[in-house]
mmCIF file of C-alpha atoms in Angstrom:
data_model
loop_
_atom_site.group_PDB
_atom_site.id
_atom_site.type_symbol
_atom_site.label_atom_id
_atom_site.label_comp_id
_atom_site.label_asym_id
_atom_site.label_seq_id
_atom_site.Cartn_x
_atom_site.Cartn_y
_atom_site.Cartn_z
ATOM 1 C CA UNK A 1 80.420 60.623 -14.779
ATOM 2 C CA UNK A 2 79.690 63.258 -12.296
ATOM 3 C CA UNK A 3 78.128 66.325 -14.112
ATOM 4 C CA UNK A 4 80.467 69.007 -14.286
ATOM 5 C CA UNK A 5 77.543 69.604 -12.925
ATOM 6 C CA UNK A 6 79.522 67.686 -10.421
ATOM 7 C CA UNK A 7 82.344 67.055 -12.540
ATOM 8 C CA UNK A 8 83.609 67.416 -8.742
ATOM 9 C CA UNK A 9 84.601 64.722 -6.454
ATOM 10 C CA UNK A 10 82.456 63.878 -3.939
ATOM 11 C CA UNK A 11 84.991 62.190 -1.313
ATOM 12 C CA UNK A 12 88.611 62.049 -0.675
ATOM 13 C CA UNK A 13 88.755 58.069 -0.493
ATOM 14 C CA UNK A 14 87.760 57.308 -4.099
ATOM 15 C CA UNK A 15 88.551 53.727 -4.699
ATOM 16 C CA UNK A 16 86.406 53.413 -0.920
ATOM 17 C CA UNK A 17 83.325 55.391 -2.915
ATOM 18 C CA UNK A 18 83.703 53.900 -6.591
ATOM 19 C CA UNK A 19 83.001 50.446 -4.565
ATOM 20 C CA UNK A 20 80.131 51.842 -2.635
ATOM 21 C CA UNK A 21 78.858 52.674 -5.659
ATOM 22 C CA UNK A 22 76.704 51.059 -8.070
ATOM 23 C CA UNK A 23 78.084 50.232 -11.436
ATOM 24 C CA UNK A 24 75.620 52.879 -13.122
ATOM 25 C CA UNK A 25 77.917 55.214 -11.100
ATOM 26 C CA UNK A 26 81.222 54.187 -11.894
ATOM 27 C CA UNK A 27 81.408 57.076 -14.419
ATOM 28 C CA UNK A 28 81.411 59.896 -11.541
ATOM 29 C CA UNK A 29 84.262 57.919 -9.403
ATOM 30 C CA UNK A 30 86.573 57.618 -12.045
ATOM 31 C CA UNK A 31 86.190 61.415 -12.905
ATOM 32 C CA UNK A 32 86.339 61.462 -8.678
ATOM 33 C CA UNK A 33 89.659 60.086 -8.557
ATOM 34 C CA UNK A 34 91.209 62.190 -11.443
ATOM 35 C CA UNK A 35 89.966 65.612 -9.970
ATOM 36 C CA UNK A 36 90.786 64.339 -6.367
ATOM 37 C CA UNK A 37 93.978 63.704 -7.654
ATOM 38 C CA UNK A 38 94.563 67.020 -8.978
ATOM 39 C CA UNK A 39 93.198 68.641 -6.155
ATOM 40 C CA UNK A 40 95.702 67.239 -4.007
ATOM 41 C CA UNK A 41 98.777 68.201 -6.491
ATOM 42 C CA UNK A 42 97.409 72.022 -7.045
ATOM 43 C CA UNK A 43 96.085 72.485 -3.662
ATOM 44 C CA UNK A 44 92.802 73.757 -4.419
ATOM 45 C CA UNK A 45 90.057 74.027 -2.311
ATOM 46 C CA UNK A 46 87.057 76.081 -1.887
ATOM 47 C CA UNK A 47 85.659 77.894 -4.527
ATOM 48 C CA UNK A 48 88.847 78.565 -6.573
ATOM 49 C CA UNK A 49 90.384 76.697 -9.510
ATOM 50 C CA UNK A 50 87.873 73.656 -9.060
ATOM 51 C CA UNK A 51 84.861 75.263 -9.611
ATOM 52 C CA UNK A 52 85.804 77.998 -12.348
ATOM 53 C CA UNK A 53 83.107 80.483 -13.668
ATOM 54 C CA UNK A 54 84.698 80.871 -16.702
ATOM 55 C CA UNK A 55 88.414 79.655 -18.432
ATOM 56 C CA UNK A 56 90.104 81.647 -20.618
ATOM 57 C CA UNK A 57 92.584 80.501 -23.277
ATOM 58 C CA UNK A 58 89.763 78.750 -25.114
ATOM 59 C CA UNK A 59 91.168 78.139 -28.968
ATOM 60 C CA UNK A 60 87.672 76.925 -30.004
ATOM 61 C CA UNK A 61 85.157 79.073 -32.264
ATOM 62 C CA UNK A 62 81.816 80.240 -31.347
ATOM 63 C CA UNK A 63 78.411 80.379 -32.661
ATOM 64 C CA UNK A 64 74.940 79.933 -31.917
ATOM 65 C CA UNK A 65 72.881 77.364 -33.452
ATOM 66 C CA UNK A 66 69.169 78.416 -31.917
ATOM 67 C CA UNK A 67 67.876 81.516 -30.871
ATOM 68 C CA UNK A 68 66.307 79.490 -27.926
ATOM 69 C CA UNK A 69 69.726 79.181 -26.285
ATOM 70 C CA UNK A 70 71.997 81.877 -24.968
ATOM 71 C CA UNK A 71 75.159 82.274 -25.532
ATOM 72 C CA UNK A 72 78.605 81.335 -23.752
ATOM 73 C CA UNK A 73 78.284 84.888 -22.466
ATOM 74 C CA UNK A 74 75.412 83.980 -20.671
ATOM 75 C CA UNK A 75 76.305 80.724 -19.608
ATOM 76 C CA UNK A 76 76.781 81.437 -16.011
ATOM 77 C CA UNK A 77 73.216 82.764 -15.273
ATOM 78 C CA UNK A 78 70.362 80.584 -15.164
ATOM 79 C CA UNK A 79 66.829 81.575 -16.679
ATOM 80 C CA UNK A 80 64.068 81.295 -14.001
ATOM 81 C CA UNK A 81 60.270 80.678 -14.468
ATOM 82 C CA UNK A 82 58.030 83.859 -14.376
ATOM 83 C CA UNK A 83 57.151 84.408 -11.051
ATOM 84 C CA UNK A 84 57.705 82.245 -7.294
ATOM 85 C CA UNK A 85 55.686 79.249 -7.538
ATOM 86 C CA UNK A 86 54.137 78.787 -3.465
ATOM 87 C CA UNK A 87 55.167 75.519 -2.587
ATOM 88 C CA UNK A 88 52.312 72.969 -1.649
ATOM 89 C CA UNK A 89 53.403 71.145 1.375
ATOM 90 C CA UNK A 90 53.831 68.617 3.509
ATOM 91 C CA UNK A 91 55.194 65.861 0.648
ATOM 92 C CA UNK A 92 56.214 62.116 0.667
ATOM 93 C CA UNK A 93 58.489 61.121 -2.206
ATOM 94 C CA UNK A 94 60.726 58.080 -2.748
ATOM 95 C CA UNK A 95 64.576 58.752 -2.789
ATOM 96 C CA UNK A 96 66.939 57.170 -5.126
ATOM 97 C CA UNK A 97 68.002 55.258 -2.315
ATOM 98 C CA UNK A 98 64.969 53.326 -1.248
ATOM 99 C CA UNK A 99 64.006 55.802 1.719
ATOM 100 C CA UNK A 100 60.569 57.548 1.871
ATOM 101 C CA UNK A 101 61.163 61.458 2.397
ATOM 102 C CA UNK A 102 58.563 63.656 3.658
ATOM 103 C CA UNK A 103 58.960 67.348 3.255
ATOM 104 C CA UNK A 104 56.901 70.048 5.375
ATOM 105 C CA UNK A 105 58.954 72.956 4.367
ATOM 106 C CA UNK A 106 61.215 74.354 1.626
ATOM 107 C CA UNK A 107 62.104 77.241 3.366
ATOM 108 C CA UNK A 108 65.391 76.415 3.524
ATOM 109 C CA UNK A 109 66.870 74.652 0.450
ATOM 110 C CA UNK A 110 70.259 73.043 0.248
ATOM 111 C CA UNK A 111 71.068 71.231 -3.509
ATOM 112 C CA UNK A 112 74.683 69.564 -2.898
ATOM 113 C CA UNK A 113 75.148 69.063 -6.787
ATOM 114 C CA UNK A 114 75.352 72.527 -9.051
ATOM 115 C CA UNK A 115 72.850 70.655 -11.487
ATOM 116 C CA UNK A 116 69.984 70.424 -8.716
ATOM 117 C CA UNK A 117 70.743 74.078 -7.572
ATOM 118 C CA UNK A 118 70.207 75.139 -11.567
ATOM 119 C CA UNK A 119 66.878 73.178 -11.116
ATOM 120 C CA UNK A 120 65.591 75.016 -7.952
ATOM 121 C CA UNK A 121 66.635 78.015 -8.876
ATOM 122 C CA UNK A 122 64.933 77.633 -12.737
ATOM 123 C CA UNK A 123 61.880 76.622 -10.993
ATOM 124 C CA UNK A 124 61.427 80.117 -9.532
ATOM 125 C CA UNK A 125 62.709 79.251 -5.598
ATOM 126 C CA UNK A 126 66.200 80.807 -5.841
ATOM 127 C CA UNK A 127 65.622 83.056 -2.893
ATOM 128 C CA UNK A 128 65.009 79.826 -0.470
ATOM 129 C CA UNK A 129 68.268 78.096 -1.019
ATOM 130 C CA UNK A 130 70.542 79.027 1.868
ATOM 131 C CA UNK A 131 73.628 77.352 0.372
ATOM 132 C CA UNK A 132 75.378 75.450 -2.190
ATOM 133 C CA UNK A 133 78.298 73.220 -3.579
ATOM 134 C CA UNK A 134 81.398 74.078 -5.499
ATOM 135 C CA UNK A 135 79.737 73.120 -8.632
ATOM 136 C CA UNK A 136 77.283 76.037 -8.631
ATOM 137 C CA UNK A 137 79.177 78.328 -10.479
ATOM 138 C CA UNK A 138 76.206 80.094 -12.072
ATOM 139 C CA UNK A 139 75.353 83.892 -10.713
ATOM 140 C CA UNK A 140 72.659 84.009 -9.337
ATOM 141 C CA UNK A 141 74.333 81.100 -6.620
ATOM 142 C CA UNK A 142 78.092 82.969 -6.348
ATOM 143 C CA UNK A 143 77.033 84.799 -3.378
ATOM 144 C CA UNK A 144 76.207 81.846 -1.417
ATOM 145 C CA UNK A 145 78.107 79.635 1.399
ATOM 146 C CA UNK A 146 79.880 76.798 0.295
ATOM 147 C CA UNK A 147 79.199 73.865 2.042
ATOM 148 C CA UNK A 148 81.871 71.667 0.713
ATOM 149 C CA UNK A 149 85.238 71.153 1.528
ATOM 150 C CA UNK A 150 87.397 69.764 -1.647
ATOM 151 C CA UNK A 151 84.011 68.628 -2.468
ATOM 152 C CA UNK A 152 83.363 66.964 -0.042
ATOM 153 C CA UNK A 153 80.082 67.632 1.225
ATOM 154 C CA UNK A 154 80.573 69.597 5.502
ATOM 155 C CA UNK A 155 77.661 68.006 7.099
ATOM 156 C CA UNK A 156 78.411 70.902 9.861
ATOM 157 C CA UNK A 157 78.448 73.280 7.631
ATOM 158 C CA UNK A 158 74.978 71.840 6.098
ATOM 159 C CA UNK A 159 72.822 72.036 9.618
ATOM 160 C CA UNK A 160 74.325 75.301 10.807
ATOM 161 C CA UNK A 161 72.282 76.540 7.973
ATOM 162 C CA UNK A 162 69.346 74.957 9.493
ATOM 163 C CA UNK A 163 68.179 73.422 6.003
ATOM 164 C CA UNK A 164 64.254 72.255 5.761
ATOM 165 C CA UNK A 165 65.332 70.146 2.712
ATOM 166 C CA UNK A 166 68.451 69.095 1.822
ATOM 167 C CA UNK A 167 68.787 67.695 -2.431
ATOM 168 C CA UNK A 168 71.937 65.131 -2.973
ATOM 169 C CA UNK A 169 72.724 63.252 -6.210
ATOM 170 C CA UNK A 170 73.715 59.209 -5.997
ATOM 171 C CA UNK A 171 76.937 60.530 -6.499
ATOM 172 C CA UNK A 172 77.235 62.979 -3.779
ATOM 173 C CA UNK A 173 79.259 62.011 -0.656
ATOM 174 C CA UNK A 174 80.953 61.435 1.624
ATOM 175 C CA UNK A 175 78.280 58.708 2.633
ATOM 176 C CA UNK A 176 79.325 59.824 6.483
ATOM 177 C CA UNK A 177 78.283 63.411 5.306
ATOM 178 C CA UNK A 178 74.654 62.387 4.887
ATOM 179 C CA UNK A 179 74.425 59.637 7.277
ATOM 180 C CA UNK A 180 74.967 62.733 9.517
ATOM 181 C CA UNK A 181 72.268 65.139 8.125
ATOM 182 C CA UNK A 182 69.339 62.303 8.144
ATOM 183 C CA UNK A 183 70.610 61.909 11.862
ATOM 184 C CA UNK A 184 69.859 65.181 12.700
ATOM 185 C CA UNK A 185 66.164 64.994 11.282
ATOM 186 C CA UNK A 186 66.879 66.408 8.644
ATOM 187 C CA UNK A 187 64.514 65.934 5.249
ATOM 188 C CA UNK A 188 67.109 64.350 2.555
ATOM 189 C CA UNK A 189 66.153 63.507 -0.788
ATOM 190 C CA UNK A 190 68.511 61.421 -2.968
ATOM 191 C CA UNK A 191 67.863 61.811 -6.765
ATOM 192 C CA UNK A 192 69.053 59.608 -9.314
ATOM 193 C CA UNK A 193 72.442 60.689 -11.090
ATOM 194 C CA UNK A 194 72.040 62.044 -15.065
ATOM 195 C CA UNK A 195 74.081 60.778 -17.751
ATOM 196 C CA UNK A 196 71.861 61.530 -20.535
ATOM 197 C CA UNK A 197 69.818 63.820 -22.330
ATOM 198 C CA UNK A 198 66.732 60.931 -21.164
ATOM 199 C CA UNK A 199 67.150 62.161 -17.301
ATOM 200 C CA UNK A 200 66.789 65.818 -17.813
ATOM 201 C CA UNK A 201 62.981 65.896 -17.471
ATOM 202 C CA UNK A 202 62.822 63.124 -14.839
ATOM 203 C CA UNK A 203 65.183 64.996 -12.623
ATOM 204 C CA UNK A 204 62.905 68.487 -13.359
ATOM 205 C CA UNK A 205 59.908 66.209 -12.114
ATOM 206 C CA UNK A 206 61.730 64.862 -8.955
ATOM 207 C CA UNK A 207 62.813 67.767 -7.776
ATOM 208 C CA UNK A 208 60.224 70.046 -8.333
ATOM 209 C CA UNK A 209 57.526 67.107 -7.016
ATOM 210 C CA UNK A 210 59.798 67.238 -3.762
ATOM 211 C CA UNK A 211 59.683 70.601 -3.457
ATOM 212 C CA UNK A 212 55.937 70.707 -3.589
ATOM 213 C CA UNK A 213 55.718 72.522 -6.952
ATOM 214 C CA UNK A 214 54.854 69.815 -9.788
ATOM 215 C CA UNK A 215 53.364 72.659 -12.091
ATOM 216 C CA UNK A 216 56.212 74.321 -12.298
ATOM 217 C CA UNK A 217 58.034 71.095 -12.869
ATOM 218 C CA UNK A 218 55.984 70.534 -15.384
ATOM 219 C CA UNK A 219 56.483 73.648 -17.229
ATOM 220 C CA UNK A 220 60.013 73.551 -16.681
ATOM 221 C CA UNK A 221 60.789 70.231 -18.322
ATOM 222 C CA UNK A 222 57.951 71.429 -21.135
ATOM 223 C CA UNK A 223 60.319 74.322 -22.072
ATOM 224 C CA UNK A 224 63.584 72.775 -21.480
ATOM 225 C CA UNK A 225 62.666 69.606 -23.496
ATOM 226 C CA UNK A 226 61.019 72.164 -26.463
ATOM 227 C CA UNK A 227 64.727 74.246 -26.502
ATOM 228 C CA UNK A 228 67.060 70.715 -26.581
ATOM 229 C CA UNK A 229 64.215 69.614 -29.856
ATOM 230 C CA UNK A 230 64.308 73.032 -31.237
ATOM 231 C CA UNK A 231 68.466 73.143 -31.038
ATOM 232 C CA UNK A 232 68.265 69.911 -32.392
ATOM 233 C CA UNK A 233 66.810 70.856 -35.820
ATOM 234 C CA UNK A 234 69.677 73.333 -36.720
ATOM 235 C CA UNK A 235 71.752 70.175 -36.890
ATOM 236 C CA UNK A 236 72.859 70.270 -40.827
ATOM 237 C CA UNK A 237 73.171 67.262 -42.912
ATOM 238 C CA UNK A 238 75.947 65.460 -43.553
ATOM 239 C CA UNK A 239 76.516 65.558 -47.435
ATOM 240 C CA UNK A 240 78.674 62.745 -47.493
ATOM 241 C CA UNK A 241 76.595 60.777 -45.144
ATOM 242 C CA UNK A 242 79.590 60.877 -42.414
ATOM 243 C CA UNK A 243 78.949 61.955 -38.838
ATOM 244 C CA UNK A 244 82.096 63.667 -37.574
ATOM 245 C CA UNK A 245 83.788 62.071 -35.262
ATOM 246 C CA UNK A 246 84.204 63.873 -31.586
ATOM 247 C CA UNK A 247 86.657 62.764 -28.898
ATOM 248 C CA UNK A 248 85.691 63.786 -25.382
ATOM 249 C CA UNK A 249 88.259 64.719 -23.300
ATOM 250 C CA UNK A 250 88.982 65.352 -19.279
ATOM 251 C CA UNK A 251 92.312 67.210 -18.824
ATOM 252 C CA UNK A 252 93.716 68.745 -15.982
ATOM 253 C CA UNK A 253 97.710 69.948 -16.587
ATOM 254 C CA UNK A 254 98.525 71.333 -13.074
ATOM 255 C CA UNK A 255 98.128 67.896 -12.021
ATOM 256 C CA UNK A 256 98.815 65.280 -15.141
ATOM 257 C CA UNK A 257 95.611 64.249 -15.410
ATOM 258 C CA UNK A 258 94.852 63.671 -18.919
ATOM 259 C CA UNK A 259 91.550 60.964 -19.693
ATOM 260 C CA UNK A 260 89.555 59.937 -22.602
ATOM 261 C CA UNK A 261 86.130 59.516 -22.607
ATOM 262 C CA UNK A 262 84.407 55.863 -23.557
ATOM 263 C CA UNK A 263 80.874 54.922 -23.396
ATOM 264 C CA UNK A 264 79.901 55.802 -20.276
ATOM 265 C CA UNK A 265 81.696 59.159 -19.691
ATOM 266 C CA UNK A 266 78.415 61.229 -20.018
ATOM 267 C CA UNK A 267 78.889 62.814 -22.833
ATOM 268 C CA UNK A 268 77.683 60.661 -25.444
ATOM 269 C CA UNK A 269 74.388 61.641 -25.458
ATOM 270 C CA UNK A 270 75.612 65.045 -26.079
ATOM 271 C CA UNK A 271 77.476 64.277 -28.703
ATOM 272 C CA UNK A 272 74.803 62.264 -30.759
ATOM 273 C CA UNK A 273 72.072 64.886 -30.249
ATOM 274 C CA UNK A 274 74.677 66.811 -32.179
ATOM 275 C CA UNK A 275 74.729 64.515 -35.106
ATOM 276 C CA UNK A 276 78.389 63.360 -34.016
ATOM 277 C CA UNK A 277 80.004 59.910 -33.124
ATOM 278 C CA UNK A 278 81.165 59.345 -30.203
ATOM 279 C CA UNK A 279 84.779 58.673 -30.915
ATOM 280 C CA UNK A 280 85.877 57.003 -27.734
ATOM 281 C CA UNK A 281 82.639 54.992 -27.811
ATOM 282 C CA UNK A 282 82.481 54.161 -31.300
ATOM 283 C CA UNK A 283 86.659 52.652 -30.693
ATOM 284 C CA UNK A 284 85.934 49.923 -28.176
ATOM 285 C CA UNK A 285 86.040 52.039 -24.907
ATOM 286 C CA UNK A 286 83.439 50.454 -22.786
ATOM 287 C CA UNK A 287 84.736 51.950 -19.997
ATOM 288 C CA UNK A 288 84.322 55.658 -18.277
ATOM 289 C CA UNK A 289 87.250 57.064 -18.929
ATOM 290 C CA UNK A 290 90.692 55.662 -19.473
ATOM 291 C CA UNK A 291 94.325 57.086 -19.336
ATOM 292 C CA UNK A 292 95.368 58.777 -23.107
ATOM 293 C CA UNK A 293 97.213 56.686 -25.345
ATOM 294 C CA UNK A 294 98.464 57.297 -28.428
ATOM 295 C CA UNK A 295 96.956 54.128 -29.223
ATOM 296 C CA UNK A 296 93.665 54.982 -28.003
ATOM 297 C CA UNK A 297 93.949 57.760 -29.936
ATOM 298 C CA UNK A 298 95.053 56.730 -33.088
ATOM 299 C CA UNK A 299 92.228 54.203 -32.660
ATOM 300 C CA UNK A 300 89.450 56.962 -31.636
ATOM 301 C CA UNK A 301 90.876 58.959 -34.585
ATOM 302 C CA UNK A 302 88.650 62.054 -34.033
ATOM 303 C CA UNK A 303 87.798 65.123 -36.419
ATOM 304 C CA UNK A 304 87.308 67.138 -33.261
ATOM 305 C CA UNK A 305 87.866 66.959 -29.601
ATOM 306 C CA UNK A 306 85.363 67.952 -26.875
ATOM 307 C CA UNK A 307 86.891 69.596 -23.973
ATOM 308 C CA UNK A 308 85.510 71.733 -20.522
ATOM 309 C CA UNK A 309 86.995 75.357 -21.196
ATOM 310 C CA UNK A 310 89.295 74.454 -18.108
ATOM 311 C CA UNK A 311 90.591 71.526 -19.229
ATOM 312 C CA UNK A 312 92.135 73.363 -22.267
ATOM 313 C CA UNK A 313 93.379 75.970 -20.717
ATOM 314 C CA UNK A 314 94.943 73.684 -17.805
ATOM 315 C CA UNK A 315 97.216 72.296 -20.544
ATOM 316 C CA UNK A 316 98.280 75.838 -22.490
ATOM 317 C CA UNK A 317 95.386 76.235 -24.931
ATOM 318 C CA UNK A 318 95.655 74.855 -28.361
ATOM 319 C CA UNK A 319 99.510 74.673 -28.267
ATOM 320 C CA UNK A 320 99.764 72.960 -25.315
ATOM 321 C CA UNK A 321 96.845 70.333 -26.222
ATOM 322 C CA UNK A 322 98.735 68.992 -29.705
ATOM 323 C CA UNK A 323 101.860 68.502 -27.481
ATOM 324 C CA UNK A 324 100.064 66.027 -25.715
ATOM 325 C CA UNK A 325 100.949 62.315 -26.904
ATOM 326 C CA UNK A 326 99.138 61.262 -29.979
ATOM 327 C CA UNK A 327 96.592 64.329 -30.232
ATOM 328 C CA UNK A 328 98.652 65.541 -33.025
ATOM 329 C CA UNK A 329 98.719 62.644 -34.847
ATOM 330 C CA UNK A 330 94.611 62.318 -35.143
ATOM 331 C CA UNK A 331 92.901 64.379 -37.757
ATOM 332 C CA UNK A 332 91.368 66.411 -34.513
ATOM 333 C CA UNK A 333 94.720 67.671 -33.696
ATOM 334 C CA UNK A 334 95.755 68.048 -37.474
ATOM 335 C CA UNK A 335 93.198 70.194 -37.894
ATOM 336 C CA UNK A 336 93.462 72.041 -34.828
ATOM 337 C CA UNK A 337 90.145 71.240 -34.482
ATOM 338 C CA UNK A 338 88.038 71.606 -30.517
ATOM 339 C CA UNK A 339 84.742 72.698 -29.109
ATOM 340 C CA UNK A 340 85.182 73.690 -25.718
ATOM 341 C CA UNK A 341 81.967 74.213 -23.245
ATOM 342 C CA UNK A 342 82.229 75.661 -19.602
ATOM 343 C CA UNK A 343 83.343 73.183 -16.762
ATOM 344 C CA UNK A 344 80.268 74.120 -15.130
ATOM 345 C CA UNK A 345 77.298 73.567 -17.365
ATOM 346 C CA UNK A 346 79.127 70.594 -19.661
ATOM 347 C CA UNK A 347 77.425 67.618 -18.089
ATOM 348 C CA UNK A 348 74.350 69.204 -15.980
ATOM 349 C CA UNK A 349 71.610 67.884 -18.306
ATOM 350 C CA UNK A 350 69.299 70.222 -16.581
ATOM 351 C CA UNK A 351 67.695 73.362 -17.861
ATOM 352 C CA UNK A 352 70.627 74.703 -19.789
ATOM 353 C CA UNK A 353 71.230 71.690 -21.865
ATOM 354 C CA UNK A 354 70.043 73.307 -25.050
ATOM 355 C CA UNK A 355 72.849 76.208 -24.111
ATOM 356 C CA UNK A 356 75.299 73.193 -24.168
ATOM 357 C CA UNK A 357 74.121 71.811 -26.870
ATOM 358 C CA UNK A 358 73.565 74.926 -29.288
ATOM 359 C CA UNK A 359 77.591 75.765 -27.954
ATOM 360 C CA UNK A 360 78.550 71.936 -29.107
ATOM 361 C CA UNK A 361 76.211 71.887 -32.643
ATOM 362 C CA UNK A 362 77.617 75.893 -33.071
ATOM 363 C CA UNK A 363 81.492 75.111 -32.804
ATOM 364 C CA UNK A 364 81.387 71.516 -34.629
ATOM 365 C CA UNK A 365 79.501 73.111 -37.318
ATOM 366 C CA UNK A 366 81.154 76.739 -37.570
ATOM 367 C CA UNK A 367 82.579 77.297 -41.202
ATOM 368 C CA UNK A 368 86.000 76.590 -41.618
ATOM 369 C CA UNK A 369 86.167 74.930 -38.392
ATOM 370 C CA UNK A 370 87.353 75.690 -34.968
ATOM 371 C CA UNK A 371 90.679 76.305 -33.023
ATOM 372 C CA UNK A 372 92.232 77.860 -35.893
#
């Protein structure tokens, strides 16, 4: 899956890029074709409903499980290093797709994924990025142009910025989009997609490498690493030995998009560094995502659902979720029971995992439960 993070589609065409795509992909172009779908029903474009700061309407509880992380009211501001690390330039690194990359400047940074812009910007160089993608929603990024169109990535939009280094994910497209920028001369760097908790200090290293700062890399992925271990221990045991079981789900109302999360759906990790079961997983769903079933569902049978604050509110909030076929039925929706995260930090697994995390462990955890 595309983080949410780049829970964002990265081409119109979908079934065109899920076949370009390797099968380690297939996870962002199925969540590609839902949002593309609702894109086209709502309308949206630019920074608006796709790429939302915050949702309201949330019926989940709160809590923080580590004073390392912040809290949802912080969630939209990233925490830089201590000072501007000088960049040590030129650089030749190895993109994700085969292609040797040399750098001479970083001047000019454009990430087209909100993940890499949280990692440039948490590695101190914040004030060299000249642009990003509808999936920044963080602060300190708001002010900048967007240079995507329904997420697809503008490669005009891209050079009239006059990038020295452009950062894409394996999942960012068009492929057109940045056959175009390497045309121009420009230095792209393709870095391997996250899906787990595994990639977060590999895609620290690869950035910050290419950016000609591996000490602050190095620091970074030292403290982010130390905040996901340290969130990790207020985990409580399980007195009767059972992990509860968590359901993630990808909903989007306006449009009728309504998708349950299997193995590879990105948010398993998530869920077991949380000391929770992957419900969807754990059921039989190899898959990404597939379309909700009461069947599935019944079969899932989760204690709690995991939804993007959007998501929830796309479909009325609690009500509105348990009116959805089957939810009721499963002891998630019996129990009124959700933890709800912020479309745009959910899937990142950058530096504000333990945020993510500490919101997930907080919520599943919180005493009497949540959505009450």
């Amino acid at each position: 899956m595309r983080n949410s993070q780049d829970f964002a589609p990265p081409g119109p065409d979908t079934a065109t890029a899920a076949r370009r795509r390797p099968v380690r992909h297939r996870a962002a172009a199925a969540l590609t074709a839902a949002v593309t779908f609702a894109l086209v029903l709502t309308g949206c474009g630019g920074g608006g409903d796709a790429a939302p700061k915050s949702a309201s309407g949330s019926a989940s509880g709160s809590g923080s499980a580590s004073g390392s992380a912040k809290s949802s009211a912080d969630a939209d501001r990233v925490e830089p290093l201590a000072g501007t690390p000088a960049p040590e330039l030129p650089v030749t690194v190895e993109s994700a797709d085969g292609r040797k990359v040399t750098i001479d400047s970083a001047d000019r940074i454009v990430p087209l994924t909100g993940s890499l812009s949280e990692i440039v910007f948490t590695l101190g160089l914040g004030r060299q990025v000249v642009a990003r993608d509808i999936t920044a929603t963080f602060e300190q990024a708001e002010e900048l142009p967007v240079v995507t169109r329904a997420h697809d990535v503008s490669a005009e939009s891209v050079l009239s910025l006059k990038p020295t280094i452009v950062l894409a994910d394996t999942t960012t497209g068009p492929s057109e989009a940045i056959d175009q920028i390497r045309d121009a001369g420009i230095p792209l760097l393709v870095v391997e997609h996250a899906g787990g908790l595994d990639d977060v200090g590999r895609r620290i290293d690869t950035v910050a490498e290419a950016l000609g700062v591996p000490s602050a890399g190095t620091e970074l992925k030292k403290r982010t690493e130390r905040r996901i271990a340290d969130v990790q221990k207020s985990v409580p045991d399980h007195a009767d030995g059972e992990k509860p079981r968590v359901a993630f789900l990808y909903l989007r109302g306006s449009a009728s998009v309504y998708l349950l999360g299997g193995a590879e759906s990105g948010a398993g990790s998530l869920l077991e560094a949380a000391g929770a079961v992957d419900a969807g997983k754990e059921s039989g769903l190899d898959k990404d995502f597939t379309a909700i079933t009461s069947e599935a569902l019944a079969k899932a049978a989760p204690d709690a659902i995991l939804l993007m604050t959007k998501g929830l509110a796309s479909v009325g909030g609690m009500d509105g979720l348990v009116k959805i076929p089957g939810i009721a039925e499963t002891p998630a929706g019996m129990d009124r029971r959700v933890v709800t995260v912020d479309d745009g930090v959910l899937l990142n697994y950058g530096p504000r995992t333990d945020r993510v995390l500490a919101e997930i462990i907080g919520q599943l955890y919180a005493k009497g439960g949540t959505g009450r």
